[in-house]
mmCIF file of C-alpha atoms in Angstrom:
data_model
loop_
_atom_site.group_PDB
_atom_site.id
_atom_site.type_symbol
_atom_site.label_atom_id
_atom_site.label_comp_id
_atom_site.label_asym_id
_atom_site.label_seq_id
_atom_site.Cartn_x
_atom_site.Cartn_y
_atom_site.Cartn_z
ATOM 1 C CA UNK B 1 87.526 88.316 39.650
ATOM 2 C CA UNK B 2 90.583 87.340 41.646
ATOM 3 C CA UNK B 3 92.806 86.290 38.210
ATOM 4 C CA UNK B 4 91.022 89.719 36.268
ATOM 5 C CA UNK B 5 92.519 91.627 39.708
ATOM 6 C CA UNK B 6 95.627 90.143 39.434
ATOM 7 C CA UNK B 7 96.154 90.799 35.654
ATOM 8 C CA UNK B 8 94.826 94.198 36.207
ATOM 9 C CA UNK B 9 97.797 94.671 38.745
ATOM 10 C CA UNK B 10 100.050 93.739 36.468
ATOM 11 C CA UNK B 11 98.993 96.172 33.730
ATOM 12 C CA UNK B 12 99.806 99.717 33.628
ATOM 13 C CA UNK B 13 99.553 102.965 32.015
ATOM 14 C CA UNK B 14 99.111 102.304 28.133
ATOM 15 C CA UNK B 15 98.799 98.593 28.740
ATOM 16 C CA UNK B 16 96.047 98.230 31.055
ATOM 17 C CA UNK B 17 94.079 100.672 28.699
ATOM 18 C CA UNK B 18 94.600 98.470 25.408
ATOM 19 C CA UNK B 19 93.991 96.269 28.025
ATOM 20 C CA UNK B 20 89.961 97.358 28.734
ATOM 21 C CA UNK B 21 89.574 97.963 24.860
ATOM 22 C CA UNK B 22 90.440 94.612 23.804
ATOM 23 C CA UNK B 23 88.271 93.110 26.721
ATOM 24 C CA UNK B 24 84.970 95.333 25.924
ATOM 25 C CA UNK B 25 85.638 94.153 22.495
ATOM 26 C CA UNK B 26 85.301 90.275 23.906
ATOM 27 C CA UNK B 27 82.573 90.655 25.456
ATOM 28 C CA UNK B 28 80.455 91.957 22.750
ATOM 29 C CA UNK B 29 81.145 89.799 20.253
ATOM 30 C CA UNK B 30 84.070 92.025 17.709
ATOM 31 C CA UNK B 31 85.856 92.740 16.161
ATOM 32 C CA UNK B 32 85.167 89.442 13.895
ATOM 33 C CA UNK B 33 88.641 87.774 13.464
ATOM 34 C CA UNK B 34 89.657 88.904 10.408
ATOM 35 C CA UNK B 35 90.198 86.401 7.552
ATOM 36 C CA UNK B 36 93.486 84.829 7.001
ATOM 37 C CA UNK B 37 94.442 86.530 3.510
ATOM 38 C CA UNK B 38 94.580 89.516 5.810
ATOM 39 C CA UNK B 39 97.501 91.341 6.720
ATOM 40 C CA UNK B 40 96.929 91.434 9.888
ATOM 41 C CA UNK B 41 96.186 87.905 10.226
ATOM 42 C CA UNK B 42 100.637 87.754 9.448
ATOM 43 C CA UNK B 43 100.990 89.143 12.684
ATOM 44 C CA UNK B 44 98.930 86.220 14.258
ATOM 45 C CA UNK B 45 100.881 83.522 12.742
ATOM 46 C CA UNK B 46 104.823 85.503 13.030
ATOM 47 C CA UNK B 47 103.280 85.605 17.361
ATOM 48 C CA UNK B 48 102.635 81.944 17.175
ATOM 49 C CA UNK B 49 106.276 81.262 16.960
ATOM 50 C CA UNK B 50 106.804 82.403 20.593
ATOM 51 C CA UNK B 51 102.734 81.413 22.016
ATOM 52 C CA UNK B 52 100.455 78.722 22.154
ATOM 53 C CA UNK B 53 98.154 78.926 19.928
ATOM 54 C CA UNK B 54 94.571 78.553 21.307
ATOM 55 C CA UNK B 55 92.392 79.760 17.958
ATOM 56 C CA UNK B 56 88.655 79.029 18.722
ATOM 57 C CA UNK B 57 88.094 76.354 16.208
ATOM 58 C CA UNK B 58 87.546 78.153 12.549
ATOM 59 C CA UNK B 59 83.857 79.387 11.179
ATOM 60 C CA UNK B 60 82.297 77.130 8.856
ATOM 61 C CA UNK B 61 83.570 77.697 5.441
ATOM 62 C CA UNK B 62 81.143 79.102 2.667
ATOM 63 C CA UNK B 63 79.938 77.366 -0.001
ATOM 64 C CA UNK B 64 81.972 79.121 -2.410
ATOM 65 C CA UNK B 65 84.792 78.511 -0.077
ATOM 66 C CA UNK B 66 84.000 74.902 0.091
ATOM 67 C CA UNK B 67 83.262 74.638 -3.477
ATOM 68 C CA UNK B 68 87.320 76.138 -4.774
ATOM 69 C CA UNK B 69 88.868 74.153 -2.054
ATOM 70 C CA UNK B 70 87.383 71.504 -2.807
ATOM 71 C CA UNK B 71 88.279 71.917 -6.914
ATOM 72 C CA UNK B 72 91.985 72.121 -5.692
ATOM 73 C CA UNK B 73 92.807 69.281 -4.053
ATOM 74 C CA UNK B 74 94.762 67.378 -6.610
ATOM 75 C CA UNK B 75 93.297 63.971 -7.194
ATOM 76 C CA UNK B 76 89.598 65.622 -8.012
ATOM 77 C CA UNK B 77 91.306 68.231 -10.181
ATOM 78 C CA UNK B 78 92.959 64.986 -11.735
ATOM 79 C CA UNK B 79 89.451 63.417 -12.279
ATOM 80 C CA UNK B 80 88.023 66.566 -14.501
ATOM 81 C CA UNK B 81 90.641 67.333 -16.212
ATOM 82 C CA UNK B 82 91.210 63.659 -17.519
ATOM 83 C CA UNK B 83 87.325 63.333 -17.884
ATOM 84 C CA UNK B 84 87.132 65.946 -20.009
ATOM 85 C CA UNK B 85 89.668 64.438 -21.747
ATOM 86 C CA UNK B 86 88.254 61.414 -22.501
ATOM 87 C CA UNK B 87 84.809 63.143 -23.613
ATOM 88 C CA UNK B 88 86.999 65.428 -25.945
ATOM 89 C CA UNK B 89 88.566 62.187 -27.930
ATOM 90 C CA UNK B 90 85.928 59.848 -27.791
ATOM 91 C CA UNK B 91 83.322 61.725 -28.499
ATOM 92 C CA UNK B 92 84.260 64.806 -30.612
ATOM 93 C CA UNK B 93 82.833 63.734 -34.153
ATOM 94 C CA UNK B 94 84.930 66.090 -35.658
ATOM 95 C CA UNK B 95 88.707 63.614 -37.262
ATOM 96 C CA UNK B 96 90.828 66.516 -37.067
ATOM 97 C CA UNK B 97 89.780 67.058 -33.700
ATOM 98 C CA UNK B 98 90.190 63.394 -32.098
ATOM 99 C CA UNK B 99 93.854 63.733 -34.401
ATOM 100 C CA UNK B 100 94.993 66.508 -32.587
ATOM 101 C CA UNK B 101 94.188 65.224 -29.461
ATOM 102 C CA UNK B 102 95.703 61.162 -30.205
ATOM 103 C CA UNK B 103 99.052 63.817 -31.108
ATOM 104 C CA UNK B 104 99.064 65.442 -27.687
ATOM 105 C CA UNK B 105 98.918 61.968 -25.784
ATOM 106 C CA UNK B 106 101.983 60.846 -27.758
ATOM 107 C CA UNK B 107 103.591 63.883 -26.677
ATOM 108 C CA UNK B 108 102.376 62.796 -23.154
ATOM 109 C CA UNK B 109 104.130 59.859 -23.251
ATOM 110 C CA UNK B 110 107.513 61.028 -24.893
ATOM 111 C CA UNK B 111 107.689 64.665 -23.148
ATOM 112 C CA UNK B 112 111.099 64.933 -21.245
ATOM 113 C CA UNK B 113 110.171 68.552 -19.645
ATOM 114 C CA UNK B 114 109.114 67.631 -15.608
ATOM 115 C CA UNK B 115 112.891 66.262 -16.245
ATOM 116 C CA UNK B 116 114.518 69.655 -17.755
ATOM 117 C CA UNK B 117 112.419 71.566 -15.291
ATOM 118 C CA UNK B 118 110.571 72.954 -17.240
ATOM 119 C CA UNK B 119 109.029 74.583 -20.611
ATOM 120 C CA UNK B 120 113.222 74.923 -22.184
ATOM 121 C CA UNK B 121 112.584 75.485 -25.354
ATOM 122 C CA UNK B 122 109.473 78.250 -24.604
ATOM 123 C CA UNK B 123 110.598 80.656 -22.292
ATOM 124 C CA UNK B 124 106.953 82.489 -22.187
ATOM 125 C CA UNK B 125 105.915 79.876 -21.043
ATOM 126 C CA UNK B 126 108.509 79.194 -18.830
ATOM 127 C CA UNK B 127 108.858 82.487 -16.831
ATOM 128 C CA UNK B 128 108.574 83.964 -13.015
ATOM 129 C CA UNK B 129 105.677 85.643 -14.045
ATOM 130 C CA UNK B 130 103.799 82.738 -15.813
ATOM 131 C CA UNK B 131 104.343 80.197 -12.290
ATOM 132 C CA UNK B 132 103.968 82.975 -9.688
ATOM 133 C CA UNK B 133 100.942 83.839 -11.622
ATOM 134 C CA UNK B 134 99.326 79.910 -11.098
ATOM 135 C CA UNK B 135 100.683 80.157 -7.911
ATOM 136 C CA UNK B 136 98.219 82.363 -7.347
ATOM 137 C CA UNK B 137 95.476 81.620 -8.188
ATOM 138 C CA UNK B 138 92.506 81.954 -6.467
ATOM 139 C CA UNK B 139 91.877 77.449 -6.054
ATOM 140 C CA UNK B 140 94.954 77.655 -3.393
ATOM 141 C CA UNK B 141 93.746 81.062 -1.506
ATOM 142 C CA UNK B 142 90.552 79.309 -0.465
ATOM 143 C CA UNK B 143 92.430 75.684 -0.153
ATOM 144 C CA UNK B 144 94.238 77.856 2.436
ATOM 145 C CA UNK B 145 91.538 79.927 3.849
ATOM 146 C CA UNK B 146 89.353 76.880 4.188
ATOM 147 C CA UNK B 147 91.028 74.953 6.714
ATOM 148 C CA UNK B 148 92.920 77.658 7.245
ATOM 149 C CA UNK B 149 96.626 76.826 6.663
ATOM 150 C CA UNK B 150 99.422 78.648 8.486
ATOM 151 C CA UNK B 151 103.029 79.373 7.472
ATOM 152 C CA UNK B 152 105.337 79.882 10.344
ATOM 153 C CA UNK B 153 108.009 81.300 9.857
ATOM 154 C CA UNK B 154 110.950 80.093 12.292
ATOM 155 C CA UNK B 155 114.120 81.942 10.847
ATOM 156 C CA UNK B 156 115.547 83.588 8.067
ATOM 157 C CA UNK B 157 116.447 81.335 5.278
ATOM 158 C CA UNK B 158 119.564 83.731 2.637
ATOM 159 C CA UNK B 159 118.553 83.926 -0.536
ATOM 160 C CA UNK B 160 121.521 82.509 -3.550
ATOM 161 C CA UNK B 161 124.283 81.541 -0.588
ATOM 162 C CA UNK B 162 122.751 77.400 -1.181
ATOM 163 C CA UNK B 163 120.052 75.695 -2.421
ATOM 164 C CA UNK B 164 117.369 74.265 -0.164
ATOM 165 C CA UNK B 165 115.835 70.975 0.065
ATOM 166 C CA UNK B 166 112.605 71.783 2.263
ATOM 167 C CA UNK B 167 111.303 68.428 3.223
ATOM 168 C CA UNK B 168 107.965 68.391 4.612
ATOM 169 C CA UNK B 169 106.292 66.287 6.961
ATOM 170 C CA UNK B 170 104.142 64.225 7.361
ATOM 171 C CA UNK B 171 103.307 63.707 3.990
ATOM 172 C CA UNK B 172 99.159 63.414 4.796
ATOM 173 C CA UNK B 173 96.795 61.889 2.654
ATOM 174 C CA UNK B 174 97.909 64.628 0.156
ATOM 175 C CA UNK B 175 100.231 66.792 1.467
ATOM 176 C CA UNK B 176 97.223 70.503 1.809
ATOM 177 C CA UNK B 177 99.679 72.168 4.034
ATOM 178 C CA UNK B 178 101.969 71.512 1.383
ATOM 179 C CA UNK B 179 100.135 71.983 -1.041
ATOM 180 C CA UNK B 180 98.992 75.981 0.547
ATOM 181 C CA UNK B 181 102.224 76.494 1.785
ATOM 182 C CA UNK B 182 105.435 75.701 -0.805
ATOM 183 C CA UNK B 183 104.044 74.470 -3.545
ATOM 184 C CA UNK B 184 101.875 77.519 -3.910
ATOM 185 C CA UNK B 185 101.909 80.646 -2.354
ATOM 186 C CA UNK B 186 98.117 81.764 -1.311
ATOM 187 C CA UNK B 187 100.130 82.455 2.720
ATOM 188 C CA UNK B 188 102.784 84.233 0.937
ATOM 189 C CA UNK B 189 105.783 82.048 1.446
ATOM 190 C CA UNK B 190 107.466 84.498 -1.536
ATOM 191 C CA UNK B 191 107.354 87.855 0.787
ATOM 192 C CA UNK B 192 108.719 85.952 4.264
ATOM 193 C CA UNK B 193 111.284 84.388 2.094
ATOM 194 C CA UNK B 194 112.162 86.078 -0.556
ATOM 195 C CA UNK B 195 114.835 84.922 -3.487
ATOM 196 C CA UNK B 196 114.245 81.527 -2.913
ATOM 197 C CA UNK B 197 112.997 79.819 -6.459
ATOM 198 C CA UNK B 198 111.806 76.870 -5.958
ATOM 199 C CA UNK B 199 110.815 74.098 -7.766
ATOM 200 C CA UNK B 200 108.114 70.643 -7.076
ATOM 201 C CA UNK B 201 109.392 67.802 -7.189
ATOM 202 C CA UNK B 202 106.827 64.610 -7.617
ATOM 203 C CA UNK B 203 105.869 61.848 -9.164
ATOM 204 C CA UNK B 204 106.604 60.288 -12.444
ATOM 205 C CA UNK B 205 103.103 59.045 -12.909
ATOM 206 C CA UNK B 206 101.597 62.437 -11.895
ATOM 207 C CA UNK B 207 103.199 64.171 -15.907
ATOM 208 C CA UNK B 208 101.028 61.243 -17.339
ATOM 209 C CA UNK B 209 97.598 62.397 -16.850
ATOM 210 C CA UNK B 210 96.627 65.058 -20.228
ATOM 211 C CA UNK B 211 96.706 68.104 -19.227
ATOM 212 C CA UNK B 212 96.879 68.350 -15.824
ATOM 213 C CA UNK B 213 100.667 67.588 -16.578
ATOM 214 C CA UNK B 214 100.369 70.569 -18.609
ATOM 215 C CA UNK B 215 99.230 72.745 -15.279
ATOM 216 C CA UNK B 216 101.104 71.237 -13.185
ATOM 217 C CA UNK B 217 104.833 72.495 -15.282
ATOM 218 C CA UNK B 218 104.087 75.398 -15.543
ATOM 219 C CA UNK B 219 103.698 76.366 -11.669
ATOM 220 C CA UNK B 220 106.833 74.641 -11.621
ATOM 221 C CA UNK B 221 106.647 70.272 -10.868
ATOM 222 C CA UNK B 222 109.338 68.362 -11.658
ATOM 223 C CA UNK B 223 109.272 64.553 -11.959
ATOM 224 C CA UNK B 224 110.848 63.695 -8.197
ATOM 225 C CA UNK B 225 113.667 61.136 -10.045
ATOM 226 C CA UNK B 226 117.305 61.584 -9.282
ATOM 227 C CA UNK B 227 118.379 63.512 -12.315
ATOM 228 C CA UNK B 228 115.990 65.852 -12.135
ATOM 229 C CA UNK B 229 116.404 66.763 -9.169
ATOM 230 C CA UNK B 230 119.983 67.003 -9.024
ATOM 231 C CA UNK B 231 119.661 69.258 -11.791
ATOM 232 C CA UNK B 232 117.798 71.853 -10.466
ATOM 233 C CA UNK B 233 120.063 72.548 -7.307
ATOM 234 C CA UNK B 234 122.998 72.145 -9.816
ATOM 235 C CA UNK B 235 121.547 75.738 -10.589
ATOM 236 C CA UNK B 236 121.190 77.193 -7.335
ATOM 237 C CA UNK B 237 117.309 76.087 -7.657
ATOM 238 C CA UNK B 238 115.555 74.745 -3.983
ATOM 239 C CA UNK B 239 113.059 71.669 -4.329
ATOM 240 C CA UNK B 240 109.688 71.051 -3.025
ATOM 241 C CA UNK B 241 109.801 66.872 -1.401
ATOM 242 C CA UNK B 242 108.019 64.807 0.575
ATOM 243 C CA UNK B 243 110.375 62.291 1.389
ATOM 244 C CA UNK B 244 108.198 60.249 3.613
ATOM 245 C CA UNK B 245 106.502 59.596 0.396
ATOM 246 C CA UNK B 246 103.087 57.170 -0.646
ATOM 247 C CA UNK B 247 103.611 54.892 2.943
ATOM 248 C CA UNK B 248 103.470 57.486 5.226
ATOM 249 C CA UNK B 249 100.109 59.079 3.237
ATOM 250 C CA UNK B 250 98.696 55.398 4.280
ATOM 251 C CA UNK B 251 99.379 55.839 8.006
ATOM 252 C CA UNK B 252 98.043 59.524 8.614
ATOM 253 C CA UNK B 253 96.791 59.235 11.779
ATOM 254 C CA UNK B 254 95.555 62.628 13.451
ATOM 255 C CA UNK B 255 96.217 60.911 16.986
ATOM 256 C CA UNK B 256 99.956 59.931 16.820
ATOM 257 C CA UNK B 257 102.730 61.910 13.886
ATOM 258 C CA UNK B 258 104.010 58.910 12.366
ATOM 259 C CA UNK B 259 106.956 59.230 9.189
ATOM 260 C CA UNK B 260 108.526 56.726 7.017
ATOM 261 C CA UNK B 261 111.984 57.736 7.408
ATOM 262 C CA UNK B 262 114.312 55.717 8.350
ATOM 263 C CA UNK B 263 115.473 53.457 4.977
ATOM 264 C CA UNK B 264 114.482 56.933 3.048
ATOM 265 C CA UNK B 265 117.710 58.478 2.849
ATOM 266 C CA UNK B 266 117.990 59.331 -0.766
ATOM 267 C CA UNK B 267 117.140 62.565 0.147
ATOM 268 C CA UNK B 268 120.200 62.534 2.853
ATOM 269 C CA UNK B 269 122.550 61.806 0.020
ATOM 270 C CA UNK B 270 121.778 64.646 -3.194
ATOM 271 C CA UNK B 271 122.272 66.846 -0.513
ATOM 272 C CA UNK B 272 125.672 65.825 0.232
ATOM 273 C CA UNK B 273 126.563 66.106 -3.459
ATOM 274 C CA UNK B 274 124.744 68.970 -4.925
ATOM 275 C CA UNK B 275 125.483 70.250 -0.802
ATOM 276 C CA UNK B 276 122.785 71.768 -1.120
ATOM 277 C CA UNK B 277 120.730 72.349 3.122
ATOM 278 C CA UNK B 278 117.854 70.705 4.589
ATOM 279 C CA UNK B 279 115.559 72.699 5.561
ATOM 280 C CA UNK B 280 112.946 70.996 8.124
ATOM 281 C CA UNK B 281 109.734 71.424 7.899
ATOM 282 C CA UNK B 282 106.370 70.314 9.179
ATOM 283 C CA UNK B 283 103.064 70.191 9.085
ATOM 284 C CA UNK B 284 101.062 70.478 12.764
ATOM 285 C CA UNK B 285 97.831 69.383 11.654
ATOM 286 C CA UNK B 286 97.853 67.668 8.210
ATOM 287 C CA UNK B 287 96.662 64.271 9.740
ATOM 288 C CA UNK B 288 93.291 65.913 9.997
ATOM 289 C CA UNK B 289 92.684 67.102 7.123
ATOM 290 C CA UNK B 290 91.230 64.004 5.775
ATOM 291 C CA UNK B 291 89.359 61.538 8.025
ATOM 292 C CA UNK B 292 90.396 58.194 6.514
ATOM 293 C CA UNK B 293 90.622 54.810 7.873
ATOM 294 C CA UNK B 294 94.186 53.113 8.994
ATOM 295 C CA UNK B 295 94.399 49.242 9.053
ATOM 296 C CA UNK B 296 95.880 47.217 11.507
ATOM 297 C CA UNK B 297 99.388 46.092 11.330
ATOM 298 C CA UNK B 298 99.508 42.378 9.735
ATOM 299 C CA UNK B 299 96.147 42.817 8.178
ATOM 300 C CA UNK B 300 95.001 41.766 5.128
ATOM 301 C CA UNK B 301 93.135 45.662 4.246
ATOM 302 C CA UNK B 302 96.984 46.584 5.225
ATOM 303 C CA UNK B 303 99.625 44.450 2.925
ATOM 304 C CA UNK B 304 97.186 44.578 0.229
ATOM 305 C CA UNK B 305 97.961 48.410 0.312
ATOM 306 C CA UNK B 306 101.590 48.000 0.756
ATOM 307 C CA UNK B 307 101.044 46.042 -2.336
ATOM 308 C CA UNK B 308 98.484 48.092 -4.462
ATOM 309 C CA UNK B 309 101.605 50.665 -3.088
ATOM 310 C CA UNK B 310 104.633 48.473 -4.630
ATOM 311 C CA UNK B 311 102.316 48.068 -8.182
ATOM 312 C CA UNK B 312 101.650 51.688 -8.603
ATOM 313 C CA UNK B 313 103.820 53.874 -6.476
ATOM 314 C CA UNK B 314 101.335 55.644 -4.849
ATOM 315 C CA UNK B 315 99.008 55.395 -2.212
ATOM 316 C CA UNK B 316 95.640 54.669 -1.659
ATOM 317 C CA UNK B 317 94.191 55.446 1.849
ATOM 318 C CA UNK B 318 90.965 54.137 2.814
ATOM 319 C CA UNK B 319 89.324 57.792 2.778
ATOM 320 C CA UNK B 320 85.851 58.153 4.760
ATOM 321 C CA UNK B 321 84.906 60.852 3.320
ATOM 322 C CA UNK B 322 85.479 63.334 -0.105
ATOM 323 C CA UNK B 323 86.123 65.896 1.957
ATOM 324 C CA UNK B 324 88.069 67.322 3.965
ATOM 325 C CA UNK B 325 88.021 68.912 7.504
ATOM 326 C CA UNK B 326 88.499 72.199 7.998
ATOM 327 C CA UNK B 327 90.415 71.621 10.712
ATOM 328 C CA UNK B 328 94.172 74.380 11.326
ATOM 329 C CA UNK B 329 97.131 73.423 9.347
ATOM 330 C CA UNK B 330 100.618 75.291 11.204
ATOM 331 C CA UNK B 331 103.584 74.805 8.861
ATOM 332 C CA UNK B 332 106.316 75.534 10.260
ATOM 333 C CA UNK B 333 109.106 75.846 8.580
ATOM 334 C CA UNK B 334 112.157 75.065 10.878
ATOM 335 C CA UNK B 335 116.233 76.337 10.937
ATOM 336 C CA UNK B 336 118.203 74.432 7.161
ATOM 337 C CA UNK B 337 120.483 70.879 8.645
ATOM 338 C CA UNK B 338 123.959 71.561 7.163
ATOM 339 C CA UNK B 339 125.653 68.067 6.812
ATOM 340 C CA UNK B 340 130.347 67.762 7.441
ATOM 341 C CA UNK B 341 130.776 66.554 4.212
ATOM 342 C CA UNK B 342 133.429 64.185 5.930
ATOM 343 C CA UNK B 343 130.573 62.549 7.224
ATOM 344 C CA UNK B 344 129.120 59.264 6.314
ATOM 345 C CA UNK B 345 125.463 59.257 4.815
ATOM 346 C CA UNK B 346 124.154 57.397 8.144
ATOM 347 C CA UNK B 347 124.786 59.547 10.474
ATOM 348 C CA UNK B 348 124.011 62.780 8.636
ATOM 349 C CA UNK B 349 120.596 60.970 8.064
ATOM 350 C CA UNK B 350 120.836 60.395 12.434
ATOM 351 C CA UNK B 351 121.748 64.548 12.505
ATOM 352 C CA UNK B 352 118.622 65.101 10.327
ATOM 353 C CA UNK B 353 116.098 62.769 12.173
ATOM 354 C CA UNK B 354 117.676 64.387 15.404
ATOM 355 C CA UNK B 355 116.741 67.769 14.021
ATOM 356 C CA UNK B 356 113.972 67.312 12.618
ATOM 357 C CA UNK B 357 112.508 65.559 16.649
ATOM 358 C CA UNK B 358 113.661 68.642 18.520
ATOM 359 C CA UNK B 359 112.313 70.430 16.483
ATOM 360 C CA UNK B 360 108.868 68.573 16.825
ATOM 361 C CA UNK B 361 109.100 69.142 20.430
ATOM 362 C CA UNK B 362 109.666 72.433 20.289
ATOM 363 C CA UNK B 363 106.763 73.152 18.276
ATOM 364 C CA UNK B 364 104.402 70.448 19.354
ATOM 365 C CA UNK B 365 102.796 72.383 21.762
ATOM 366 C CA UNK B 366 102.325 75.342 20.232
ATOM 367 C CA UNK B 367 99.771 74.011 17.685
ATOM 368 C CA UNK B 368 97.936 71.197 20.007
ATOM 369 C CA UNK B 369 100.189 68.495 20.048
ATOM 370 C CA UNK B 370 100.976 68.315 23.030
ATOM 371 C CA UNK B 371 99.730 65.196 23.507
ATOM 372 C CA UNK B 372 100.675 63.207 20.445
ATOM 373 C CA UNK B 373 104.031 61.409 20.442
ATOM 374 C CA UNK B 374 105.786 61.160 17.054
ATOM 375 C CA UNK B 375 107.392 58.167 15.728
ATOM 376 C CA UNK B 376 109.662 57.412 13.443
ATOM 377 C CA UNK B 377 109.961 54.274 11.665
#
């Protein structure tokens, strides 16, 4: 009662009435929290920029939401598409169908579309309408609603002035925060940061997966090669990167945010060469999306993961469950980091790491990471 009296004494007039109304609604168990995609929820997400988020655990997702979110997970989608292709290829009784599928397979192996930034030879397939439609599919809305994933804007990003490199940290197992905010558009990236066309860079090997690779290209995915990134940035389009890459995915520990960045300077050099600004993006809760086993450093399991990562260019985390955990993920978009061209790459790299560390310390208490240390290795 003492605390309630002190709070009431600080309120007067309409503020006191509003406070009492809110208190009565909470005590009666209503209203229920608005849907993540309700417009009111944007105000809650924006409010989290300046205040500590102390939201209650999200309610259990419906079966429909769970299934849609599960289908939206990249490696599940890859499995579905490749299995479908294999069945058509080997079990089809029609010779002409097999011939078409073999021709398509050759096209997949030889096509350089990812390095060109899209279907330049087919304008209707390369249109913004198709790209935006693909990024707003119900699967991705369900993915964002499942955890849920929230996009937190902390600063305006002027469009057209300079291209941006959105650097998402940490990588996590598959980067669900990046999928729901930067790669797709269920969290209204285009409304919060209008006029910023963006491409998403991923491994070249992903574009060898039949059907799935065309799905990604329609969404705006490109190859993570140096030449591909340079082409996109020089035509004043922004790109989305997960600089930690495959090695960082093996370190997705919810008790510690470990970033594999000390030796990764290629994205800094790319920004300097193309005069792009790097926008640090932190996914608080990313490492809690999947339960994984992180082997002790130096153990045979740890060494096996490292060797597989070097051999195949992608990581193989030991996932304890194929089903993602519905833990909230808050994706915070920070202030762009601009570099002085007269400085060395090492100096600019150190500048970015310092800005990233400051950003983490500023926001960690707001999104449940107050006691989770940041380690850059």
